[in-house]
XYZ file of C-alpha atoms in Angstrom:
102
model
C 95.854 96.941 127.464
C 98.953 98.723 126.131
C 98.020 97.680 122.586
C 94.717 99.543 122.877
C 96.503 102.585 124.240
C 98.878 102.477 121.268
C 95.920 102.151 118.878
C 94.138 105.095 120.512
C 97.269 107.277 120.461
C 97.884 106.375 116.809
C 94.283 107.164 115.879
C 94.422 110.543 117.622
C 97.789 111.271 115.992
C 96.459 110.399 112.540
C 93.439 112.609 113.096
C 95.647 115.522 114.201
C 97.933 115.130 111.175
C 94.913 115.124 108.878
C 93.470 118.157 110.674
C 96.767 120.033 110.353
C 96.721 119.392 106.614
C 93.214 120.764 106.319
C 93.951 123.742 108.584
C 97.150 124.772 106.795
C 96.887 128.082 104.948
C 96.681 127.814 101.160
C 99.842 129.897 100.816
C 101.850 127.243 102.630
C 100.474 124.453 100.460
C 101.344 126.332 97.265
C 105.071 126.543 98.058
C 107.211 124.494 95.634
C 109.006 122.671 98.441
C 105.729 121.578 100.028
C 104.340 120.463 96.651
C 107.474 118.461 95.902
C 107.488 116.921 99.368
C 103.827 115.949 99.044
C 104.528 114.302 95.687
C 107.624 112.354 96.737
C 106.898 111.391 100.337
C 104.215 108.745 99.587
C 106.511 107.061 97.065
C 109.366 106.984 99.560
C 107.140 105.571 102.295
C 105.739 102.882 99.994
C 109.240 101.919 98.852
C 110.418 101.689 102.461
C 107.461 99.517 103.431
C 108.028 97.246 100.440
C 111.730 96.893 101.213
C 111.059 96.186 104.879
C 108.465 93.522 104.098
C 110.571 91.954 101.337
C 114.049 91.887 102.787
C 113.557 91.383 106.508
C 112.422 88.692 108.864
C 111.944 90.360 112.194
C 115.336 91.853 112.905
C 117.332 89.974 110.246
C 117.948 90.732 106.596
C 117.134 87.894 104.223
C 116.785 87.056 100.561
C 114.049 84.616 99.646
C 111.310 84.088 97.093
C 109.847 87.531 97.792
C 113.073 89.181 96.648
C 112.938 87.193 93.408
C 109.362 88.366 92.880
C 110.305 91.996 93.459
C 113.234 91.629 91.059
C 110.945 90.151 88.403
C 108.428 92.949 88.941
C 111.207 95.507 88.592
C 112.235 93.996 85.263
C 108.623 94.062 84.104
C 108.328 97.708 85.139
C 111.512 98.610 83.267
C 110.010 96.946 80.192
C 106.891 99.128 80.737
C 104.522 96.204 81.185
C 100.945 96.948 82.285
C 100.421 96.970 86.054
C 98.378 93.763 86.171
C 101.082 91.957 84.206
C 103.713 93.278 86.640
C 101.735 91.888 89.565
C 101.180 88.601 87.745
C 104.876 88.232 86.950
C 105.808 88.933 90.572
C 103.291 86.391 91.855
C 104.342 83.740 89.345
C 108.061 84.150 90.031
C 107.550 84.159 93.808
C 105.391 81.037 93.617
C 107.857 79.357 91.276
C 110.816 80.025 93.534
C 108.865 78.799 96.566
C 107.839 75.655 94.665
C 111.492 74.999 93.914
C 112.237 75.190 97.610
C 113.465 78.753 97.898
């Protein structure tokens, strides 16, 4: 039952956050700090989620095949490879490391 309460509270919270964004005055949204925050916050959240999913196993830090895949994707991004190639390289390296027992 507590899971459903958490889901309901999260849904209401998400709705309120979205409503606050729509109800904010245009003058507030045009401020440089707000614009910069809106541009950088999604990137920071995505990076945090990726790091958490890649380098943790519950409450422990770990390095495994996923870390090798992220490292390979990072190299591909530095070399300015197209996005699909970056994903393909990450998948191939992760699968290769797992096949080798890592």
